[in-house]
Amino acid sequence: MLLIRPFLRANHLRRHRAHLIVFFIFIVSNTAGLLTPLGDPPLFLGFLRGVPFQFTLRLFPQWGLVVGSLLMLFNIYDQFVFTREEIETHRALAEIVQARHPLQIQGKRNFLYLLGVMLAAVLNGYFAWPRGVQEAMMITMARLSWYTTPRSIHRENHFHFSPIVEVAALFLGIFVTMVPALEILNARASAFDLKAPWHFFWLSGALSSVLDNAPTYLTFTAMASGLVGASVENLGSMLRSGLGETLLAAVSCGSVFMGANTYIGNGPNFMVKSIAEAQGIKMPSFGGYMVYSGLILIPLFIIVTFVFFRG
């Protein structure tokens, strides 16, 4: 959410911008967040359940394959679109879109508030504060940011609460309806006969695409921990066996990567879409977005399966 508005501003002279936002969702909002528990909600919940903070660094090979491939595909596709725009407009677009103003950061005090939010999240994982302490600290940081940041900065960034309200309403509906689905999954887990890492990668990913990926992660790590005899309350105990570590990696990758498959797979996806539309970008429909993910992400996830999780 820190990067979307500067990204939009840097590309505001482009004629075709929808693909820029789609790849932004693929990379920034989802797959690039695999390396730390602060990068994606499922991983943060795993950290709170005992997964070591540095565990996700072991997923660098999976991260490198997916993010590197997406960046390469984006560069190829954007070069094609960029050239087409130059032909359509009969202009030297490369010169037009070059920055005319140096990059500046205003409201630097907000980095302190952001650091406060990060510390609240990390320290809560280590010290298991009573319920409400972490939330109170985060709300305090948010309120300080709102009241101490000049309104001119909010206006220049086109900041408003509409995208947040839209996402809150959407995910309220998802949270209400997903509870029965996850309860059925928990009750009939044995019927699925999940054993291989690729089973956990694809099934956790499939559900993360249509439900919120955070509770989906908890559901499948609970199933995986039962398979290796680890504690559900201490998911870090899965790392005592090679199979447990592989299953935890599979669920982590599935939940994070495939949250990019739809607009509702991860909260920031829909928020980025709303912010882009508020600035006049015609985004793909729900089905149109899935065409992008089906053609780009699914083949990439098949490669990930054969390279890392086929056992």
CSV table of C-alpha atoms in Angstrom, one decimal:
chain,number,residue,atom,x,y,z
A,1,MET,CA,0.0,0.0,0.0
A,2,LEU,CA,3.0,2.3,0.4
A,3,LEU,CA,4.1,1.8,-3.2
A,4,ILE,CA,0.8,1.8,-5.2
A,5,ARG,CA,0.3,5.6,-5.4
A,6,PRO,CA,3.9,6.5,-6.3
A,7,PHE,CA,3.7,3.7,-8.9
A,8,LEU,CA,0.5,5.1,-10.4
A,9,ARG,CA,2.0,8.6,-10.4
A,10,ALA,CA,5.1,7.5,-12.2
A,11,ASN,CA,3.0,5.9,-14.9
A,12,HIS,CA,0.2,8.4,-15.2
A,13,LEU,CA,1.1,9.4,-18.8
A,14,ARG,CA,0.8,5.8,-20.0
A,15,ARG,CA,-2.2,5.0,-22.2
A,16,HIS,CA,-2.5,1.3,-21.2
A,17,ARG,CA,-2.0,0.8,-17.5
A,18,ALA,CA,-4.2,-2.1,-16.4
A,19,HIS,CA,-1.5,-4.6,-16.9
A,20,LEU,CA,0.8,-2.6,-14.7
A,21,ILE,CA,-1.6,-2.9,-11.8
A,22,VAL,CA,-2.2,-6.6,-12.5
A,23,PHE,CA,1.5,-7.4,-12.2
A,24,PHE,CA,1.8,-5.0,-9.2
A,25,ILE,CA,-0.8,-7.3,-7.5
A,26,PHE,CA,1.0,-10.4,-8.6
A,27,ILE,CA,4.4,-9.3,-7.3
A,28,VAL,CA,4.2,-6.6,-4.7
A,29,SER,CA,0.9,-7.5,-3.1
A,30,ASN,CA,1.5,-11.2,-3.0
A,31,THR,CA,4.5,-13.3,-4.1
A,32,ALA,CA,7.2,-10.9,-3.1
A,33,GLY,CA,6.0,-11.1,0.5
A,34,LEU,CA,7.1,-14.7,1.0
A,35,LEU,CA,10.5,-13.9,2.7
A,36,THR,CA,9.3,-12.5,6.1
A,37,PRO,CA,6.3,-13.0,8.4
A,38,LEU,CA,5.6,-9.3,7.9
A,39,GLY,CA,5.2,-9.7,4.2
A,40,ASP,CA,1.9,-11.6,4.2
A,41,PRO,CA,-0.8,-12.3,6.8
A,42,PRO,CA,-0.6,-16.1,6.7
A,43,LEU,CA,3.1,-16.1,7.5
A,44,PHE,CA,2.5,-13.7,10.3
A,45,LEU,CA,-0.1,-16.0,11.8
A,46,GLY,CA,2.5,-18.8,11.5
A,47,PHE,CA,5.0,-16.7,13.4
A,48,LEU,CA,2.5,-16.2,16.2
A,49,ARG,CA,2.0,-20.0,16.3
A,50,GLY,CA,5.7,-20.7,16.8
A,51,VAL,CA,7.2,-20.7,13.3
A,52,PRO,CA,10.7,-19.1,13.7
A,53,PHE,CA,10.9,-15.6,12.2
A,54,GLN,CA,13.8,-16.6,10.0
A,55,PHE,CA,12.1,-19.7,8.6
A,56,THR,CA,10.7,-17.9,5.6
A,57,LEU,CA,14.2,-17.0,4.5
A,58,ARG,CA,14.6,-20.7,3.6
A,59,LEU,CA,12.0,-20.2,1.0
A,60,PHE,CA,14.3,-17.9,-1.0
A,61,PRO,CA,14.6,-20.5,-3.9
A,62,GLN,CA,10.8,-20.6,-4.4
A,63,TRP,CA,10.6,-16.8,-4.0
A,64,GLY,CA,13.4,-16.3,-6.5
A,65,LEU,CA,11.9,-18.5,-9.1
A,66,VAL,CA,8.4,-17.0,-8.9
A,67,VAL,CA,9.4,-13.3,-8.5
A,68,GLY,CA,12.2,-13.5,-11.0
A,69,SER,CA,10.0,-15.2,-13.6
A,70,LEU,CA,7.2,-12.6,-13.0
A,71,LEU,CA,9.6,-9.7,-13.4
A,72,MET,CA,11.0,-11.1,-16.6
A,73,LEU,CA,7.5,-11.7,-18.0
A,74,PHE,CA,6.4,-8.2,-17.0
A,75,ASN,CA,9.4,-6.7,-18.7
A,76,ILE,CA,8.7,-8.6,-21.9
A,77,TYR,CA,5.0,-7.8,-21.9
A,78,ASP,CA,5.4,-4.2,-20.9
A,79,GLN,CA,8.0,-3.6,-23.7
A,80,PHE,CA,5.5,-4.9,-26.2
A,81,VAL,CA,2.7,-2.6,-24.8
A,82,PHE,CA,5.1,0.3,-24.6
A,83,THR,CA,6.1,-0.1,-28.3
A,84,ARG,CA,2.5,-0.4,-29.3
A,85,GLU,CA,1.6,2.9,-27.4
A,86,GLU,CA,4.4,4.7,-29.3
A,87,ILE,CA,3.0,3.5,-32.6
A,88,GLU,CA,-0.6,4.5,-31.5
A,89,THR,CA,0.4,8.0,-30.3
A,90,HIS,CA,3.1,8.7,-32.9
A,91,ARG,CA,5.2,10.1,-30.0
A,92,ALA,CA,8.6,9.2,-28.4
A,93,LEU,CA,6.9,7.9,-25.3
A,94,ALA,CA,10.2,7.0,-23.6
A,95,GLU,CA,11.1,10.7,-23.4
A,96,ILE,CA,7.6,11.8,-22.4
A,97,VAL,CA,7.3,9.4,-19.4
A,98,GLN,CA,10.7,10.3,-18.0
A,99,ALA,CA,10.5,11.9,-14.6
A,100,ARG,CA,10.4,15.7,-14.7
A,101,HIS,CA,10.7,16.1,-10.9
A,102,PRO,CA,13.2,14.5,-8.6
A,103,LEU,CA,11.9,11.8,-6.3
A,104,GLN,CA,10.9,13.3,-2.9
A,105,ILE,CA,9.6,11.8,0.4
A,106,GLN,CA,7.3,14.0,2.4
A,107,GLY,CA,5.9,13.1,5.8
A,108,LYS,CA,9.1,11.3,6.9
A,109,ARG,CA,7.7,11.0,10.4
A,110,ASN,CA,5.4,8.2,9.1
A,111,PHE,CA,8.4,5.9,8.9
A,112,LEU,CA,8.5,6.0,12.7
A,113,TYR,CA,4.9,5.1,12.9
A,114,LEU,CA,5.4,2.3,10.4
A,115,LEU,CA,8.4,1.1,12.5
A,116,GLY,CA,6.0,1.1,15.6
A,117,VAL,CA,3.5,-1.1,13.7
A,118,MET,CA,6.3,-3.5,12.8
A,119,LEU,CA,7.7,-3.7,16.3
A,120,ALA,CA,4.2,-4.3,17.7
A,121,ALA,CA,3.8,-7.2,15.4
A,122,VAL,CA,7.2,-8.7,16.0
A,123,LEU,CA,7.3,-8.2,19.8
A,124,ASN,CA,3.8,-9.7,20.1
A,125,GLY,CA,5.1,-12.8,18.4
A,126,TYR,CA,8.0,-13.2,20.8
A,127,PHE,CA,6.3,-12.1,24.1
A,128,ALA,CA,2.7,-13.2,23.5
A,129,TRP,CA,1.1,-10.1,24.9
A,130,PRO,CA,-2.5,-10.2,26.1
A,131,ARG,CA,-5.1,-9.8,23.5
A,132,GLY,CA,-5.7,-6.2,22.5
A,133,VAL,CA,-2.2,-4.8,23.3
A,134,GLN,CA,-0.8,-5.2,19.8
A,135,GLU,CA,-4.0,-3.9,18.2
A,136,ALA,CA,-4.0,-0.9,20.5
A,137,MET,CA,-0.4,-0.1,19.6
A,138,MET,CA,-1.2,-0.4,15.9
A,139,ILE,CA,-4.3,1.8,16.2
A,140,THR,CA,-2.3,4.4,18.1
A,141,MET,CA,0.3,4.5,15.3
A,142,ALA,CA,-2.4,4.9,12.7
A,143,ARG,CA,-4.1,7.7,14.6
A,144,LEU,CA,-0.8,9.5,15.1
A,145,SER,CA,-0.1,9.3,11.4
A,146,TRP,CA,-3.5,10.6,10.5
A,147,TYR,CA,-3.4,13.6,12.9
A,148,THR,CA,0.3,14.6,12.4
A,149,THR,CA,0.5,14.3,8.6
A,150,PRO,CA,-0.4,17.6,6.7
A,151,ARG,CA,-3.7,17.3,4.8
A,152,SER,CA,-1.9,18.6,1.7
A,153,ILE,CA,0.1,15.3,1.6
A,154,HIS,CA,-3.2,13.4,1.8
A,155,ARG,CA,-4.6,15.4,-1.1
A,156,GLU,CA,-1.6,15.0,-3.3
A,157,ASN,CA,-1.7,11.3,-2.8
A,158,HIS,CA,-5.5,11.2,-3.5
A,159,PHE,CA,-5.9,9.5,-0.1
A,160,HIS,CA,-9.4,8.6,1.1
A,161,PHE,CA,-11.0,5.8,3.0
A,162,SER,CA,-13.3,4.4,0.3
A,163,PRO,CA,-10.9,1.5,-0.8
A,164,ILE,CA,-10.6,0.5,2.9
A,165,VAL,CA,-14.3,0.5,3.4
A,166,GLU,CA,-14.9,-1.5,0.2
A,167,VAL,CA,-12.3,-4.2,1.3
A,168,ALA,CA,-13.8,-4.3,4.9
A,169,ALA,CA,-17.3,-4.9,3.5
A,170,LEU,CA,-16.1,-7.6,1.1
A,171,PHE,CA,-14.0,-9.5,3.6
A,172,LEU,CA,-16.7,-9.3,6.2
A,173,GLY,CA,-18.9,-11.3,3.8
A,174,ILE,CA,-16.0,-13.7,3.1
A,175,PHE,CA,-15.2,-14.3,6.8
A,176,VAL,CA,-18.9,-15.0,7.6
A,177,THR,CA,-19.3,-17.5,4.7
A,178,MET,CA,-15.9,-19.2,5.0
A,179,VAL,CA,-16.4,-20.5,8.5
A,180,PRO,CA,-18.7,-23.4,7.5
A,181,ALA,CA,-16.3,-24.3,4.6
A,182,LEU,CA,-13.3,-24.5,6.9
A,183,GLU,CA,-15.2,-26.4,9.6
A,184,ILE,CA,-16.3,-29.0,7.0
A,185,LEU,CA,-12.7,-29.2,5.8
A,186,ASN,CA,-11.4,-29.7,9.4
A,187,ALA,CA,-14.1,-32.3,10.1
A,188,ARG,CA,-13.4,-34.4,7.0
A,189,ALA,CA,-9.7,-33.8,6.7
A,190,SER,CA,-8.9,-37.5,6.7
A,191,ALA,CA,-11.2,-38.1,3.7
A,192,PHE,CA,-8.9,-35.9,1.5
A,193,ASP,CA,-5.9,-38.2,2.1
A,194,LEU,CA,-3.4,-35.4,1.9
A,195,LYS,CA,0.1,-36.7,2.2
A,196,ALA,CA,2.4,-35.3,-0.5
A,197,PRO,CA,3.8,-31.8,-0.3
A,198,TRP,CA,2.2,-30.9,-3.7
A,199,HIS,CA,-1.2,-31.9,-2.2
A,200,PHE,CA,-0.8,-29.2,0.4
A,201,PHE,CA,0.6,-26.7,-2.0
A,202,TRP,CA,-2.3,-26.9,-4.4
A,203,LEU,CA,-5.2,-27.3,-2.1
A,204,SER,CA,-4.1,-24.6,0.3
A,205,GLY,CA,-3.5,-22.4,-2.7
A,206,ALA,CA,-6.8,-23.2,-4.3
A,207,LEU,CA,-8.7,-22.3,-1.2
A,208,SER,CA,-6.6,-19.2,-0.7
A,209,SER,CA,-7.7,-18.0,-4.1
A,210,VAL,CA,-11.4,-17.8,-3.1
A,211,LEU,CA,-11.2,-17.5,0.7
A,212,ASP,CA,-8.9,-15.3,2.8
A,213,ASN,CA,-5.5,-16.9,2.7
A,214,ALA,CA,-4.7,-16.4,6.4
A,215,PRO,CA,-7.3,-18.8,8.0
A,216,THR,CA,-6.7,-21.2,5.1
A,217,TYR,CA,-3.0,-21.3,6.1
A,218,LEU,CA,-3.9,-22.1,9.7
A,219,THR,CA,-6.3,-24.9,8.5
A,220,PHE,CA,-3.7,-26.6,6.3
A,221,THR,CA,-0.8,-26.2,8.7
A,222,ALA,CA,-3.0,-27.9,11.4
A,223,MET,CA,-3.6,-30.8,9.0
A,224,ALA,CA,0.1,-31.0,8.1
A,225,SER,CA,1.2,-30.9,11.8
A,226,GLY,CA,-1.2,-33.8,12.5
A,227,LEU,CA,0.4,-35.8,9.7
A,228,VAL,CA,3.9,-35.5,11.2
A,229,GLY,CA,2.9,-35.6,14.8
A,230,ALA,CA,3.7,-32.0,15.6
A,231,SER,CA,1.8,-29.6,17.9
A,232,VAL,CA,-0.9,-27.5,16.3
A,233,GLU,CA,-0.2,-24.8,18.9
A,234,ASN,CA,3.5,-24.8,18.1
A,235,LEU,CA,3.9,-25.0,14.4
A,236,GLY,CA,7.7,-24.6,14.8
A,237,SER,CA,7.7,-28.2,16.0
A,238,MET,CA,7.1,-29.2,12.3
A,239,LEU,CA,10.7,-28.3,11.6
A,240,ARG,CA,12.0,-31.2,13.6
A,241,SER,CA,11.4,-33.5,10.6
A,242,GLY,CA,12.3,-33.1,7.0
A,243,LEU,CA,8.7,-33.9,5.9
A,244,GLY,CA,7.3,-31.4,8.3
A,245,GLU,CA,9.5,-28.7,7.0
A,246,THR,CA,8.6,-29.5,3.4
A,247,LEU,CA,4.9,-29.5,4.2
A,248,LEU,CA,5.2,-26.2,6.1
A,249,ALA,CA,7.0,-24.7,3.1
A,250,ALA,CA,4.3,-26.1,0.7
A,251,VAL,CA,1.5,-24.5,2.7
A,252,SER,CA,3.4,-21.2,3.1
A,253,CYS,CA,4.1,-21.0,-0.7
A,254,GLY,CA,0.6,-22.1,-1.7
A,255,SER,CA,-1.2,-19.7,0.6
A,256,VAL,CA,1.0,-16.7,-0.3
A,257,PHE,CA,1.5,-17.3,-4.0
A,258,MET,CA,-2.0,-18.3,-4.9
A,259,GLY,CA,-3.5,-15.4,-3.0
A,260,ALA,CA,-2.7,-13.6,-6.2
A,261,ASN,CA,-5.0,-15.8,-8.3
A,262,THR,CA,-8.1,-13.6,-7.7
A,263,TYR,CA,-9.0,-10.2,-6.4
A,264,ILE,CA,-10.3,-11.7,-3.1
A,265,GLY,CA,-7.4,-14.0,-2.4
A,266,ASN,CA,-5.6,-11.4,-0.4
A,267,GLY,CA,-6.9,-8.1,1.2
A,268,PRO,CA,-4.5,-5.8,-0.6
A,269,ASN,CA,-5.5,-7.1,-4.0
A,270,PHE,CA,-8.9,-5.5,-4.0
A,271,MET,CA,-7.6,-2.4,-2.3
A,272,VAL,CA,-5.0,-1.8,-5.0
A,273,LYS,CA,-7.8,-2.4,-7.6
A,274,SER,CA,-10.0,0.2,-6.0
A,275,ILE,CA,-7.2,2.8,-5.7
A,276,ALA,CA,-6.3,2.3,-9.4
A,277,GLU,CA,-9.9,2.6,-10.5
A,278,ALA,CA,-10.3,5.8,-8.4
A,279,GLN,CA,-7.5,7.3,-10.6
A,280,GLY,CA,-9.3,6.4,-13.8
A,281,ILE,CA,-7.7,3.1,-14.7
A,282,LYS,CA,-10.2,0.6,-16.2
A,283,MET,CA,-9.2,-2.6,-14.4
A,284,PRO,CA,-10.1,-6.1,-15.6
A,285,SER,CA,-13.3,-7.7,-14.2
A,286,PHE,CA,-13.1,-10.5,-11.7
A,287,GLY,CA,-13.1,-13.0,-14.6
A,288,GLY,CA,-10.8,-10.9,-16.7
A,289,TYR,CA,-8.2,-10.8,-13.9
A,290,MET,CA,-8.4,-14.6,-13.6
A,291,VAL,CA,-7.5,-14.9,-17.3
A,292,TYR,CA,-4.3,-13.1,-16.5
A,293,SER,CA,-3.6,-15.3,-13.5
A,294,GLY,CA,-4.6,-18.4,-15.4
A,295,LEU,CA,-2.2,-17.7,-18.3
A,296,ILE,CA,0.7,-16.4,-16.2
A,297,LEU,CA,0.6,-17.7,-12.6
A,298,ILE,CA,-0.8,-21.2,-13.0
A,299,PRO,CA,1.9,-22.4,-15.4
A,300,LEU,CA,4.5,-20.9,-13.1
A,301,PHE,CA,3.0,-22.7,-10.1
A,302,ILE,CA,3.2,-26.0,-12.0
A,303,ILE,CA,6.9,-25.4,-12.5
A,304,VAL,CA,7.2,-24.7,-8.8
A,305,THR,CA,5.5,-28.0,-8.1
A,306,PHE,CA,7.9,-30.0,-10.2
A,307,VAL,CA,11.0,-28.2,-8.9
A,308,PHE,CA,10.2,-28.1,-5.1
A,309,PHE,CA,7.1,-30.1,-4.1
A,310,ARG,CA,6.7,-33.2,-6.4
A,311,GLY,CA,7.7,-35.6,-3.6
